[in-house]
Short mmCIF file of C-alpha atoms in Angstrom, two decimals:
data_model
loop_
_atom_site.label_atom_id
_atom_site.label_comp_id
_atom_site.label_asym_id
_atom_site.label_seq_id
_atom_site.Cartn_x
_atom_site.Cartn_y
_atom_site.Cartn_z
CA SER Z 5 0.00 0.00 0.00
CA ASN Z 6 1.15 3.54 -0.68
CA MET Z 7 2.13 5.95 2.05
CA ASN Z 8 -0.39 8.55 3.05
CA LYS Z 9 0.39 12.27 3.32
CA LYS Z 10 1.09 12.15 7.07
CA GLN Z 11 3.54 9.26 6.62
CA LYS Z 12 5.38 11.23 3.92
CA TYR Z 13 5.68 14.19 6.32
CA VAL Z 14 7.07 11.90 9.04
CA LEU Z 15 9.63 10.53 6.56
CA ILE Z 16 10.68 14.04 5.51
CA ILE Z 17 10.99 15.25 9.12
CA VAL Z 18 13.04 12.20 10.18
CA SER Z 19 15.33 12.65 7.15
CA VAL Z 20 15.86 16.35 7.87
CA VAL Z 21 16.56 15.75 11.59
CA ILE Z 22 19.10 13.00 10.80
CA PHE Z 23 20.80 15.24 8.22
CA LEU Z 24 20.98 18.16 10.68
CA MET Z 25 22.44 15.82 13.33
CA PHE Z 26 25.07 14.83 10.74
CA LEU Z 27 25.90 18.50 10.07
CA TYR Z 28 26.13 19.33 13.80
CA PRO Z 29 27.54 16.19 15.47
CA PRO Z 30 28.96 15.66 18.97
CA PHE Z 31 32.76 15.88 19.19
CA TYR Z 32 35.32 14.63 21.66
CA ALA Z 33 39.05 15.11 22.05
CA THR Z 34 41.59 12.75 23.49
CA ASP Z 35 45.23 12.74 24.47
CA THR Z 36 47.34 10.32 26.50
CA ARG Z 37 45.77 11.45 29.77
CA GLU Z 38 42.06 11.84 29.21
CA THR Z 39 39.10 12.07 26.87
CA VAL Z 40 37.05 15.25 26.93
CA SER Z 41 33.63 15.93 25.44
CA MET Z 42 33.79 18.91 23.09
CA GLY Z 43 30.02 19.27 22.84
CA TYR Z 44 28.20 19.78 19.54
CA HIS Z 45 29.83 21.63 16.67
CA ILE Z 46 29.40 22.19 12.94
CA ILE Z 47 31.02 19.25 11.14
CA TYR Z 48 33.67 21.33 9.36
CA PRO Z 49 35.90 22.81 10.54
CA PRO Z 50 36.03 20.66 13.69
CA PRO Z 51 36.19 22.48 17.03
CA ALA Z 52 39.51 23.88 18.17
CA LEU Z 53 41.36 22.15 20.97
CA ASN Z 54 42.21 24.85 23.45
CA LEU Z 55 40.17 23.63 26.40
CA LYS Z 56 41.01 21.87 29.64
CA GLY Z 57 44.75 21.93 28.92
CA LEU Z 58 44.66 19.15 26.36
CA VAL Z 59 47.87 18.91 24.41
CA PRO Z 60 47.57 20.91 21.18
CA TYR Z 61 48.35 17.93 18.94
CA SER Z 62 45.40 15.93 20.19
CA VAL Z 63 42.63 15.63 17.61
CA SER Z 64 38.95 16.44 17.92
CA MET Z 65 36.86 13.61 16.56
CA ILE Z 66 33.17 12.99 15.99
CA ASN Z 67 31.67 10.90 18.77
CA ILE Z 68 30.25 8.23 16.44
CA SER Z 69 28.63 6.14 19.18
CA THR Z 70 26.68 9.13 20.52
CA LEU Z 71 25.68 10.19 17.00
CA LEU Z 72 24.50 6.67 16.09
CA THR Z 73 22.56 6.44 19.36
CA GLN Z 74 20.81 9.73 18.55
CA TRP Z 75 20.03 8.52 15.03
CA LEU Z 76 18.64 5.26 16.40
CA GLY Z 77 16.38 7.21 18.77
CA VAL Z 78 15.08 9.39 15.94
CA LEU Z 79 14.49 6.32 13.74
CA ILE Z 80 12.61 4.49 16.51
CA ILE Z 81 10.42 7.50 17.34
CA GLY Z 82 9.94 8.22 13.63
CA GLY Z 83 9.05 4.59 12.91
CA ILE Z 84 6.49 4.47 15.72
CA THR Z 85 5.01 7.78 14.54
CA TRP Z 86 4.95 6.51 10.94
CA LEU Z 87 2.99 3.45 12.08
CA LEU Z 88 0.60 5.52 14.20
CA VAL Z 89 -0.35 7.79 11.27
CA ARG Z 90 -0.87 4.97 8.77
CA ASP Z 91 -4.26 4.46 7.19
CA ARG Z 92 -6.34 1.96 9.11
CA LYS Z 93 -7.76 -0.78 6.96
#
């Protein structure tokens, strides 16, 4: 069966939210001593590393596990919503 209008809206909203999460992901930085959350930041350029005395050559990286967890949450909520707005037969 074809999707109804509400289901299409749910699909569009979920897609936009996931894309925005991709553009503005969570970052972290690490050096030999510790790992520090850098918060959320536009994907490029990555956030600068001048906080909490981390060594300057440490690298800020996207926190993939947090990002994937967020995406999973959006997909679950979106999927439930998609099912709730389907046409009843």
